[in-house]
XYZ file of C-alpha atoms in Angstrom:
756
model
C -0.007 0.079 0.449
C 3.332 2.304 1.274
C 4.379 1.617 -2.927
C 1.449 3.179 -4.384
C 0.111 5.676 -2.551
C 4.773 7.349 -2.903
C 3.575 6.197 -6.305
C 0.621 8.527 -6.751
C 2.183 11.650 -5.537
C 4.657 10.965 -8.474
C 1.988 9.842 -11.124
C -0.631 9.957 -9.902
C -3.393 11.193 -12.577
C -1.627 8.701 -15.850
C -2.304 6.050 -13.170
C -5.406 6.707 -12.141
C -4.845 7.095 -8.535
C -8.443 7.315 -6.062
C -9.721 10.741 -5.354
C -10.434 9.768 -2.776
C -6.208 9.298 -1.390
C -5.833 12.613 0.858
C -2.138 11.901 2.147
C 0.376 9.799 1.710
C 1.980 7.652 4.412
C 6.006 8.350 5.362
C 7.083 6.373 7.955
C 4.997 7.814 10.921
C 4.328 10.683 8.788
C 1.992 11.825 6.192
C 1.930 14.899 3.983
C -1.786 15.522 2.235
C -2.050 15.133 -1.888
C -4.127 18.905 -1.807
C -4.750 22.280 0.174
C -7.955 22.440 2.003
C -10.642 24.264 0.639
C -9.022 28.107 -0.144
C -5.992 27.399 0.913
C -2.639 28.823 -1.289
C -1.409 27.223 -4.677
C 1.715 26.842 -6.259
C 2.070 29.360 -8.911
C 1.260 27.002 -12.646
C 5.175 27.123 -14.152
C 4.209 26.923 -18.657
C 6.799 28.689 -20.277
C 8.725 25.146 -20.517
C 9.463 23.150 -23.909
C 7.202 20.099 -23.058
C 10.236 18.543 -22.514
C 11.294 20.109 -19.391
C 7.503 19.969 -18.098
C 8.393 16.317 -17.817
C 10.109 17.740 -15.037
C 9.945 20.049 -11.536
C 9.786 22.916 -11.646
C 13.446 25.226 -11.676
C 11.871 27.975 -9.200
C 14.293 30.202 -6.961
C 16.909 30.617 -9.353
C 18.498 33.641 -11.139
C 16.721 32.496 -14.172
C 12.910 31.528 -12.987
C 11.141 34.445 -14.212
C 11.040 32.654 -17.276
C 9.054 29.473 -16.407
C 6.726 31.716 -14.508
C 5.177 34.721 -16.338
C 4.706 35.291 -20.112
C 6.837 38.985 -20.095
C 9.094 38.033 -18.168
C 11.407 40.357 -15.808
C 15.407 40.849 -17.333
C 17.856 38.034 -16.614
C 20.685 39.578 -14.614
C 23.607 36.342 -16.359
C 26.730 38.805 -15.206
C 28.147 40.015 -16.815
C 25.382 40.852 -18.668
C 21.934 41.679 -18.837
C 19.478 39.469 -21.411
C 15.459 40.162 -21.403
C 12.796 37.679 -24.090
C 10.546 39.805 -25.425
C 8.356 39.362 -28.741
C 10.555 42.529 -30.079
C 13.816 39.958 -29.781
C 15.801 39.472 -27.582
C 17.413 41.254 -25.818
C 21.280 41.566 -24.544
C 23.312 44.360 -22.252
C 26.629 44.859 -20.382
C 25.013 46.904 -17.606
C 26.656 49.442 -16.233
C 27.724 50.957 -12.667
C 24.583 53.332 -11.345
C 24.754 54.787 -7.839
C 22.054 55.582 -6.812
C 21.508 57.835 -3.496
C 18.529 57.247 -0.428
C 17.594 58.856 1.586
C 19.752 57.451 4.179
C 22.551 58.533 2.925
C 23.849 56.209 1.468
C 23.179 54.638 -1.250
C 22.575 51.757 -3.137
C 24.453 49.941 -6.844
C 22.603 48.939 -9.032
C 23.502 47.124 -13.264
C 20.552 47.829 -14.650
C 19.564 46.083 -17.743
C 19.923 49.880 -20.651
C 20.452 50.533 -24.290
C 19.809 46.152 -24.881
C 21.051 45.008 -29.094
C 18.017 43.453 -29.671
C 18.307 40.237 -31.961
C 15.292 40.351 -34.658
C 14.909 36.700 -36.759
C 13.758 38.408 -40.437
C 12.053 34.646 -41.356
C 8.979 34.710 -38.128
C 7.995 36.229 -35.363
C 8.196 35.745 -32.151
C 5.718 36.064 -30.631
C 6.170 33.630 -27.092
C 8.889 31.886 -25.599
C 9.792 28.725 -23.469
C 13.155 27.285 -21.374
C 13.918 25.052 -23.423
C 17.448 23.635 -21.082
C 18.480 24.026 -18.224
C 21.807 23.023 -16.714
C 23.790 23.399 -13.958
C 24.844 27.218 -14.702
C 23.596 27.157 -17.599
C 20.198 27.241 -19.739
C 18.633 27.658 -22.973
C 15.598 29.668 -24.008
C 13.371 29.398 -27.442
C 11.737 32.176 -29.123
C 8.978 32.050 -31.566
C 6.447 29.350 -33.135
C 6.071 26.175 -34.468
C 8.558 25.316 -35.249
C 10.390 27.889 -36.016
C 12.842 29.171 -33.233
C 16.129 31.489 -31.682
C 17.296 29.664 -29.670
C 19.924 31.231 -27.974
C 22.215 29.883 -24.000
C 23.179 31.629 -21.941
C 25.696 31.068 -18.900
C 26.917 32.522 -15.541
C 29.589 34.400 -15.283
C 30.305 34.050 -19.874
C 30.683 36.908 -21.920
C 28.730 35.358 -24.532
C 25.111 33.945 -25.691
C 25.053 31.593 -28.432
C 22.390 31.327 -30.730
C 21.113 28.573 -32.946
C 18.127 29.551 -35.451
C 16.047 27.319 -37.822
C 15.407 29.377 -40.614
C 15.726 32.689 -42.122
C 18.642 35.795 -40.476
C 18.977 37.357 -37.809
C 18.085 41.367 -37.594
C 20.129 42.789 -34.948
C 18.625 46.532 -34.353
C 21.167 48.584 -31.574
C 20.191 51.633 -29.397
C 21.507 54.519 -30.751
C 23.192 55.577 -33.872
C 26.648 53.203 -34.325
C 30.085 52.573 -35.105
C 31.633 49.549 -36.553
C 35.038 48.589 -36.215
C 36.621 47.772 -39.424
C 38.142 43.826 -38.798
C 39.162 43.429 -41.931
C 41.172 39.827 -39.631
C 38.243 38.237 -40.387
C 35.248 39.084 -42.493
C 32.694 36.513 -40.156
C 32.855 39.781 -37.435
C 30.790 42.487 -36.710
C 32.179 45.193 -34.470
C 30.119 47.646 -33.155
C 30.780 50.489 -31.109
C 27.735 50.915 -29.444
C 27.382 54.041 -26.456
C 30.914 53.642 -25.641
C 30.783 49.340 -25.274
C 31.975 47.028 -27.380
C 30.157 44.011 -28.598
C 31.070 41.761 -31.443
C 28.735 39.193 -33.067
C 30.842 35.994 -34.259
C 28.706 34.569 -37.416
C 29.158 31.236 -39.347
C 31.954 31.398 -42.357
C 29.955 33.325 -45.414
C 27.801 35.896 -43.283
C 27.398 38.114 -45.413
C 26.788 41.533 -42.714
C 24.560 44.271 -44.284
C 23.900 48.009 -42.571
C 20.577 49.174 -42.325
C 20.745 53.069 -41.934
C 22.698 53.517 -38.974
C 20.659 51.563 -36.031
C 20.546 48.054 -37.509
C 22.555 45.417 -39.561
C 21.384 42.116 -41.326
C 23.380 39.201 -40.693
C 23.011 37.279 -44.204
C 23.282 33.057 -43.026
C 23.980 30.527 -45.094
C 21.661 28.072 -45.682
C 22.247 24.685 -43.443
C 24.698 27.300 -40.837
C 21.963 28.812 -38.868
C 24.388 29.352 -35.802
C 26.147 32.424 -34.997
C 27.943 34.307 -31.224
C 27.273 37.334 -29.264
C 29.810 39.143 -26.963
C 30.283 41.739 -24.743
C 34.265 42.610 -25.735
C 35.791 43.910 -21.934
C 37.891 46.651 -23.508
C 39.386 47.598 -26.909
C 42.264 45.933 -27.514
C 43.361 43.965 -30.676
C 44.390 40.850 -29.242
C 41.289 41.158 -26.757
C 39.193 40.839 -30.097
C 41.266 37.835 -31.179
C 40.924 36.009 -28.026
C 37.018 36.808 -28.044
C 37.252 34.680 -31.425
C 38.927 32.123 -30.794
C 36.486 30.907 -28.572
C 33.291 32.245 -29.825
C 32.378 28.810 -31.398
C 32.875 26.795 -29.277
C 28.784 26.367 -27.903
C 28.610 25.823 -24.462
C 25.423 22.384 -25.000
C 26.186 22.073 -21.054
C 27.825 23.387 -17.489
C 27.738 20.496 -14.556
C 29.524 21.554 -11.149
C 30.743 17.990 -9.171
C 31.540 18.812 -5.389
C 34.183 16.275 -2.235
C 33.675 16.858 0.663
C 38.272 15.864 1.702
C 37.410 15.102 4.964
C 40.780 14.208 6.362
C 41.885 17.899 5.397
C 38.552 19.451 6.273
C 37.814 21.489 2.896
C 36.108 21.547 -0.384
C 37.011 21.212 -3.652
C 34.741 21.939 -6.691
C 34.934 21.276 -10.541
C 33.169 22.752 -12.446
C 32.862 21.494 -16.180
C 31.564 22.938 -19.173
C 30.547 20.456 -22.011
C 30.574 22.520 -25.315
C 30.471 21.910 -29.702
C 33.029 23.472 -31.479
C 30.252 24.518 -34.717
C 33.336 26.598 -36.083
C 36.781 25.586 -36.566
C 38.938 22.973 -34.194
C 38.231 24.784 -30.760
C 36.480 23.028 -28.710
C 38.004 25.306 -25.567
C 35.056 27.945 -24.201
C 35.726 31.745 -22.646
C 34.387 31.319 -19.158
C 33.999 34.185 -16.815
C 34.956 33.621 -13.327
C 33.813 35.598 -10.564
C 35.823 36.764 -7.450
C 34.875 33.776 -5.059
C 36.330 31.351 -8.074
C 39.538 33.633 -8.557
C 40.412 35.316 -5.063
C 43.417 33.034 -3.832
C 43.410 30.728 -6.658
C 46.586 29.388 -6.996
C 44.831 26.449 -10.271
C 43.693 29.295 -12.422
C 46.172 32.370 -11.473
C 48.727 32.177 -14.416
C 45.757 31.382 -16.765
C 43.609 34.737 -16.540
C 42.473 36.951 -19.556
C 41.343 40.531 -19.215
C 38.164 41.109 -16.711
C 34.482 43.035 -17.443
C 32.981 45.290 -13.808
C 30.113 44.432 -12.340
C 27.910 43.912 -9.009
C 29.223 41.056 -8.342
C 33.440 42.355 -8.856
C 35.962 41.911 -11.516
C 34.442 38.495 -13.158
C 37.745 37.414 -15.079
C 37.890 35.582 -18.057
C 39.631 32.138 -18.144
C 39.915 30.048 -21.476
C 39.279 26.548 -19.898
C 36.496 24.528 -20.038
C 36.679 23.029 -16.643
C 38.358 24.788 -13.262
C 38.202 23.261 -9.497
C 37.977 26.204 -6.865
C 39.152 24.404 -3.033
C 37.716 26.525 0.217
C 38.579 25.706 4.461
C 35.473 24.578 5.574
C 35.409 26.106 8.794
C 33.995 23.222 11.429
C 31.497 23.230 14.662
C 29.986 22.157 17.028
C 26.194 20.853 17.847
C 26.457 22.506 20.716
C 29.112 23.995 23.535
C 29.900 22.165 27.255
C 28.705 23.829 30.698
C 30.323 26.576 32.157
C 30.784 27.485 35.152
C 33.183 29.654 37.562
C 32.751 33.026 35.691
C 31.781 35.561 37.871
C 28.121 35.620 35.562
C 27.805 32.373 35.547
C 24.647 32.528 38.585
C 23.577 35.334 36.293
C 22.714 31.753 33.790
C 20.833 29.429 36.028
C 18.911 33.261 37.164
C 18.154 32.776 33.003
C 17.461 29.697 32.371
C 14.645 28.777 35.357
C 12.529 31.247 33.542
C 13.326 30.819 30.235
C 12.755 26.822 31.356
C 9.187 27.923 32.220
C 7.938 29.919 28.899
C 9.403 27.170 26.240
C 5.708 26.140 25.847
C 4.409 29.155 24.593
C 8.608 30.381 22.926
C 6.834 26.832 20.606
C 4.622 28.900 19.500
C 5.243 32.708 19.355
C 5.758 34.715 16.405
C 3.263 33.185 13.570
C 1.660 30.188 13.247
C 3.615 29.193 9.458
C 6.130 26.723 8.725
C 8.602 29.870 9.978
C 7.952 31.152 13.161
C 7.062 27.973 13.995
C 10.433 26.930 12.497
C 12.139 29.237 14.678
C 10.713 28.463 17.955
C 11.598 24.862 17.637
C 14.840 25.306 17.080
C 14.217 27.917 20.086
C 13.883 26.209 22.457
C 15.932 22.907 21.138
C 19.598 26.537 21.337
C 17.612 26.336 24.939
C 17.679 21.995 25.168
C 21.389 21.911 24.453
C 21.998 24.232 27.580
C 19.691 22.941 29.967
C 21.407 19.836 28.556
C 25.127 20.424 28.758
C 24.742 22.386 32.030
C 23.350 18.839 34.157
C 19.464 19.383 34.254
C 18.516 16.257 32.264
C 14.879 15.946 33.360
C 14.531 19.783 32.238
C 15.740 18.364 29.210
C 14.196 15.286 28.911
C 10.600 17.870 29.508
C 12.149 19.908 26.117
C 13.055 17.502 24.344
C 9.947 16.112 24.599
C 7.835 19.522 24.141
C 9.736 19.514 20.871
C 8.852 16.641 19.100
C 5.081 16.972 20.303
C 4.798 19.700 18.150
C 6.935 18.245 15.412
C 5.258 15.838 15.136
C 1.887 17.285 15.198
C 2.418 19.210 11.767
C 4.360 15.458 10.728
C 1.612 13.592 10.989
C -1.388 15.697 8.578
C -4.114 14.341 11.017
C -4.211 18.831 11.432
C -6.414 20.415 8.500
C -4.487 23.816 9.400
C -1.299 23.397 9.592
C 0.036 20.397 7.819
C 2.530 19.659 5.206
C 1.308 19.407 1.234
C 3.251 17.896 -1.791
C 2.400 19.536 -5.316
C 3.463 17.159 -7.673
C 2.621 19.851 -10.521
C 6.247 22.224 -9.829
C 7.522 19.438 -7.887
C 7.058 20.652 -4.520
C 6.244 20.232 -0.355
C 4.545 23.167 1.276
C 3.377 24.070 3.887
C 0.437 25.149 5.174
C -0.529 28.055 6.442
C 1.198 30.309 3.790
C 4.271 32.583 5.703
C 5.814 35.148 3.480
C 5.129 34.042 0.257
C 5.560 30.808 -0.038
C 3.605 28.398 -1.428
C 1.791 31.720 -4.317
C 6.222 32.824 -5.268
C 7.468 29.811 -3.533
C 9.806 31.963 -1.314
C 12.150 31.198 1.031
C 11.990 27.444 1.450
C 15.297 26.824 2.362
C 15.137 28.868 5.411
C 12.231 27.585 6.401
C 12.998 24.051 6.226
C 16.445 24.413 7.613
C 15.418 25.645 11.494
C 13.176 22.635 10.817
C 15.986 20.192 9.690
C 18.066 21.472 12.259
C 15.233 20.605 14.863
C 15.142 17.355 13.763
C 18.826 16.037 13.954
C 19.432 17.651 18.087
C 16.245 15.282 18.296
C 18.501 12.578 16.707
C 21.166 13.132 18.113
C 19.457 11.902 21.785
C 16.962 9.474 20.586
C 18.022 7.935 16.911
C 15.280 5.651 16.758
C 12.836 9.012 16.864
C 14.834 10.425 13.136
C 14.302 6.349 11.805
C 12.566 6.313 8.503
C 9.638 4.343 8.902
C 9.451 6.642 11.758
C 9.544 10.354 11.840
C 13.022 10.819 9.552
C 11.571 10.550 5.455
C 9.428 13.559 6.724
C 12.945 15.218 7.469
C 14.401 13.896 4.247
C 11.298 15.151 2.609
C 11.831 18.548 3.389
C 15.641 17.943 3.173
C 14.430 16.909 -1.441
C 12.793 20.025 -1.057
C 15.621 22.566 -0.643
C 18.454 20.429 -2.435
C 17.572 17.670 -4.467
C 20.696 16.507 -5.561
C 18.806 14.830 -8.948
C 18.855 16.489 -12.323
C 15.731 16.458 -14.141
C 13.780 14.497 -11.924
C 10.725 15.127 -11.629
C 10.045 14.429 -8.164
C 11.659 17.984 -7.290
C 14.331 20.743 -8.872
C 18.599 20.396 -8.539
C 19.209 21.891 -5.726
C 16.028 24.534 -5.969
C 17.167 27.404 -3.948
C 21.405 26.712 -4.720
C 22.803 28.163 -7.342
C 25.656 26.870 -7.723
C 27.845 29.093 -10.080
C 27.459 32.246 -7.998
C 28.022 30.265 -4.122
C 24.399 31.328 -2.758
C 20.731 30.780 -2.760
C 18.452 33.395 -4.248
C 15.235 33.398 -2.407
C 12.183 34.196 -4.515
C 10.513 31.455 -6.564
C 9.522 33.574 -8.924
C 12.066 35.986 -9.749
C 10.174 38.863 -9.216
C 11.191 42.527 -10.178
C 13.304 44.010 -12.663
C 16.324 44.064 -10.579
C 16.167 40.075 -10.634
C 16.750 37.554 -7.965
C 17.836 37.657 -4.787
C 18.586 36.660 -1.117
C 18.095 38.521 2.339
C 19.604 36.715 4.687
C 22.550 34.486 3.719
C 22.723 33.746 7.196
C 19.169 31.916 7.794
C 20.519 29.951 4.561
C 23.481 28.866 5.791
C 20.949 27.495 9.065
C 19.908 24.661 6.522
C 22.938 24.163 4.996
C 24.316 23.433 8.626
C 21.710 21.833 9.308
C 22.219 19.476 6.392
C 25.140 18.645 7.502
C 23.987 17.746 10.511
C 21.719 15.343 10.159
C 22.845 13.466 7.345
C 25.864 12.553 9.909
C 24.232 11.788 12.712
C 21.934 9.382 9.918
C 24.905 8.019 8.717
C 23.996 10.074 4.887
C 27.197 10.642 3.810
C 26.294 12.125 0.665
C 23.866 14.722 2.793
C 26.107 14.825 4.904
C 29.021 16.521 2.139
C 26.368 17.451 0.234
C 26.302 19.618 3.593
C 29.208 20.251 3.693
C 29.500 22.005 0.167
C 26.382 23.629 0.500
C 27.540 26.079 3.904
C 31.609 25.866 2.272
C 30.240 28.221 -0.591
C 27.791 30.419 0.702
C 30.047 31.727 3.109
C 32.390 32.486 0.700
C 29.772 33.559 -1.060
C 28.618 35.981 2.713
C 32.552 37.171 3.131
C 32.495 38.348 -0.533
C 28.487 39.295 -1.546
C 27.564 40.322 1.767
C 30.269 41.499 3.798
C 32.809 43.080 1.298
C 35.854 41.293 3.708
C 38.760 41.136 0.877
C 37.575 44.396 -0.558
C 36.849 42.843 -3.818
C 33.453 44.363 -4.662
C 32.014 47.104 -2.982
C 32.588 50.411 -6.054
C 34.597 53.060 -3.279
C 31.125 55.123 -3.462
C 29.396 52.536 -1.810
C 30.006 53.764 1.805
C 27.857 50.808 3.996
C 29.961 48.225 6.059
C 27.154 45.286 4.498
C 24.281 44.514 2.157
C 21.311 43.137 3.653
C 20.362 42.186 0.862
C 21.825 41.331 -2.844
C 19.505 41.038 -6.310
C 20.749 40.159 -9.354
C 21.424 43.684 -10.849
C 21.386 45.527 -7.267
C 22.738 45.467 -3.704
C 21.025 47.560 -1.033
C 21.234 48.270 2.924
C 17.579 47.548 3.821
C 15.008 44.743 4.726
C 11.502 44.018 2.355
C 9.096 44.638 6.136
C 11.489 47.744 7.578
C 13.830 50.824 7.343
C 15.452 50.324 11.004
C 18.807 50.036 11.180
C 19.466 46.645 13.777
C 17.078 44.388 11.878
C 18.610 45.647 8.827
C 21.747 44.289 10.238
C 20.999 41.147 12.290
C 18.495 39.133 9.410
C 22.572 38.710 7.755
C 23.247 36.723 11.090
C 20.789 35.257 12.622
C 20.030 32.518 14.617
C 23.823 32.503 16.031
C 24.054 28.807 16.826
C 26.618 27.114 16.917
C 26.404 26.835 13.127
C 27.373 31.006 13.079
C 30.670 30.056 14.658
C 31.491 32.309 11.140
C 31.023 35.253 11.518
C 33.930 35.161 13.593
C 35.907 34.325 10.711
C 36.737 38.207 11.180
C 36.578 39.050 14.658
C 38.149 43.711 13.007
C 35.082 43.048 10.738
C 32.264 42.165 12.955
C 33.991 45.506 15.499
C 33.749 47.173 11.960
C 29.670 45.876 11.041
C 28.918 46.718 14.801
C 30.320 50.114 15.461
C 28.468 50.900 11.846
C 25.494 51.247 14.067
C 25.903 53.865 15.584
C 25.439 55.918 13.072
C 23.167 54.328 11.063
C 20.640 53.985 14.427
C 20.913 57.763 15.003
C 20.171 59.010 11.749
C 17.709 57.069 11.348
C 15.935 58.738 14.517
C 17.214 62.125 12.806
C 15.100 61.425 10.208
C 11.783 61.110 12.151
C 11.567 56.870 10.583
C 10.215 55.596 13.486
C 6.391 54.510 13.212
C 4.167 55.163 15.474
C 4.856 51.473 17.522
C 8.921 51.939 16.967
C 10.495 48.941 18.430
C 12.252 48.907 21.276
C 15.706 51.002 21.078
C 17.207 47.256 21.815
C 15.519 45.364 18.942
C 17.459 42.585 18.359
C 20.306 42.861 21.250
C 20.982 39.096 22.275
C 21.710 38.831 18.295
C 24.342 41.357 18.346
C 25.549 40.784 21.481
C 26.372 37.249 20.571
C 28.016 38.977 17.204
C 30.280 40.640 19.618
C 31.245 37.827 21.699
C 33.646 37.042 18.703
C 35.419 40.044 18.446
C 34.679 41.287 22.106
C 33.643 38.923 24.872
C 34.099 41.322 28.410
C 32.346 44.013 25.540
C 29.443 41.264 24.506
C 28.722 40.045 28.462
C 28.832 43.380 29.601
C 26.438 45.812 27.183
C 24.622 42.947 27.148
C 21.262 43.794 29.572
C 19.641 40.359 31.091
C 15.857 41.663 30.608
C 16.475 43.801 27.934
C 14.670 42.578 24.205
C 15.749 39.365 22.849
C 14.903 38.070 19.733
C 11.925 35.429 19.249
C 14.486 32.952 18.110
C 17.074 33.689 20.278
C 16.951 33.093 24.482
C 18.606 34.175 27.326
C 19.726 30.681 27.914
C 21.399 30.300 24.730
C 22.742 33.979 24.375
C 24.324 34.699 28.109
C 25.622 30.195 27.923
C 27.521 31.494 24.128
C 29.039 34.910 25.826
C 30.643 32.762 29.342
C 31.344 30.170 26.463
C 33.671 33.167 24.120
C 34.959 34.435 27.470
C 36.160 31.650 28.972
C 37.893 29.808 26.381
C 38.806 32.649 23.613
C 37.340 33.691 20.478
C 38.019 31.139 16.999
C 40.903 29.570 15.790
C 40.145 29.098 11.994
C 43.900 28.810 11.342
C 43.966 25.163 12.846
C 41.346 22.369 11.073
C 39.501 18.681 12.842
C 38.920 15.473 10.425
C 35.928 14.862 10.956
C 32.834 17.699 10.145
C 32.471 18.877 13.960
C 34.984 20.111 15.512
C 36.079 24.419 17.217
C 39.581 25.154 18.213
C 39.273 28.221 20.571
C 42.276 30.423 21.450
C 42.984 32.792 24.406
C 44.715 35.847 23.902
C 47.217 33.823 26.689
C 47.600 31.270 22.935
C 46.625 28.435 25.022
C 43.175 26.745 23.138
C 40.257 24.459 24.307
C 39.661 22.082 21.416
C 36.053 20.265 20.491
C 34.590 17.499 18.621
C 31.394 15.866 18.860
C 31.014 11.836 17.706
C 27.269 11.824 15.831
C 28.053 8.166 15.249
C 27.994 5.242 17.020
C 31.619 4.303 17.560
C 34.610 5.647 19.275
C 36.766 8.395 16.725
C 40.447 9.425 17.257
C 40.287 13.095 16.058
C 43.516 15.504 15.150
C 43.859 18.492 14.669
C 45.447 20.273 12.187
C 48.010 21.256 15.071
C 49.539 17.942 15.995
C 47.050 17.729 19.423
C 45.099 14.201 19.143
C 41.222 13.118 20.870
C 39.375 11.038 21.302
C 35.863 10.758 21.427
C 32.945 8.551 22.006
C 29.974 8.041 20.320
C 27.660 10.098 20.548
C 30.085 12.638 23.019
C 31.530 16.054 22.490
C 34.729 15.423 23.583
C 37.227 18.787 24.902
C 41.009 18.522 24.950
C 42.516 21.746 27.331
């Protein structure tokens, strides 16, 4: 019976499963097959070829606007922007625009301006479809019936590759344009368009005919309906020669592969492009590498070519079909040990007693949907960690039972107000009631489900039987599959729904609304989800999920350092005065949020939740202090401009987030400034905040120079040079942990080991 029910989810219409089957069992859990009457449903994604319609919809990607909208928004591929319209396929190289705000700061925009427009001469572009989606490249088909102009667009690539099934191609320009003669290769049309240089590379025998001063027609020989177009980074002859050499190596497919090297605590990521030589024998493409690809990467340093100024910093060209990056995995442990024998230690008992009494209420604060309920679950779990480590096992068991009961209420499928539902048409698991357009626009699934997966993993640390697939673990696996499925072209779920392998970070918007493309605000909540995958995979013995989590965690942390915090000074231009950006879009970044102008929440949204999996935030202590110091003038300006709402938030809103963050640079300062009975963010407790600060005050700051050959480790270093080594063993047999500084430690099963 179970097998039949599972098949109903995937091919319900084709197999004619009973209409009365409302839920599907997954062990002791269940999910619904349809929403309650009047509930939201996921959007349709019709703008795909029949072949792609057989797969789960490619939501939450840089190009997702294409599959949901008859008139899609601009797609920001970096360094190019493209847009499909009935008037033609638009392509442009955007430039920086500095846009002032009321806060006396600026936003940085790279908008779609002055595009080149490609139009077939033999047919109209009545509609578009996403025809292919590989790991960082897409094919877009425009036309009707058998007539099609197909464009291949790739992240980082300065080219768009075109195929045309019949007729010639017309190029409409935004203004009168200077054609630059290129006697070296008659196939190439080189143009200066408003100070920017482009080249169109036609097939052998092409004739480029001017039509006035702002248009050209490319007469394509019979059987040679292909050409490529590139933006050029400069006007040097050698650059044009380089781009011409690689212009006919058309990208057919792109694929990312990852490997967690546990012994060295690092992640190796390999990017491979498959190409086809349309003319000549050169199959090597010219790729574009983002800063996180080339920075401190000895594997590519000597091979980089000219680059483009972009929103993501300098994108450097590389003539290669494959390249590799190697990044350190910054270890962490599920929880930190007990604190005692400190002047402030008695305060911990004080706040812990109150938090334990309030735990049931904490589970239900904020909202009734998956985001706030998930935050409540993890809030109590993190309280439970401290209670357990401080030795109160009776209360630990009570808190554990509270979290189990709440998760089982949702997972059981018995409540018609709070439940999970699988949508076969889109290929997604959604949660009711909706929060933040998580169903209607497919937003934020990784933010929401990350809390649930982490809470489930912490339960599994104490009760492995609960996490068995035949009990509740199968439902957790479904949540993981929804946000980070590794199968490509599957019907059930898309490949890495929220994650962009080439940009190395996640996207939050499911349908890609807005003129500046997709976006992500809370990068820290994305990392929280990937930390949850690491813990769940390790504690359940699923190495594939664990290694996936390590890859996603490591990648997103690197992207944050570059594109949210700019710690290496490679991305933000001089005009941008903010220390960090809180919202990263395809075409802009801004220091703001979706819901408030209040500066503490603007900054804090890329910090929370701060728990042991967020220790990466302390990698650069000087930056931490600089970021916090910026709050003072930002808050003063906010008050000066009278932006306070009728019921303003407390002046110390989210003080626990900032106290924890401050402790990663200066624990004593954090302890001195924290108000024991002050504001509490609804994913935090006073207990976990104080325990965090006391731990860092006693053990010192995290030492990221020391690694270990296990996924769960942390090393602390005090000012006097003394260290504390932690390692957690989530398995069922003892392990010997080797640290890179020569220290070793035997750690027993389900135990946190400590070496001083």
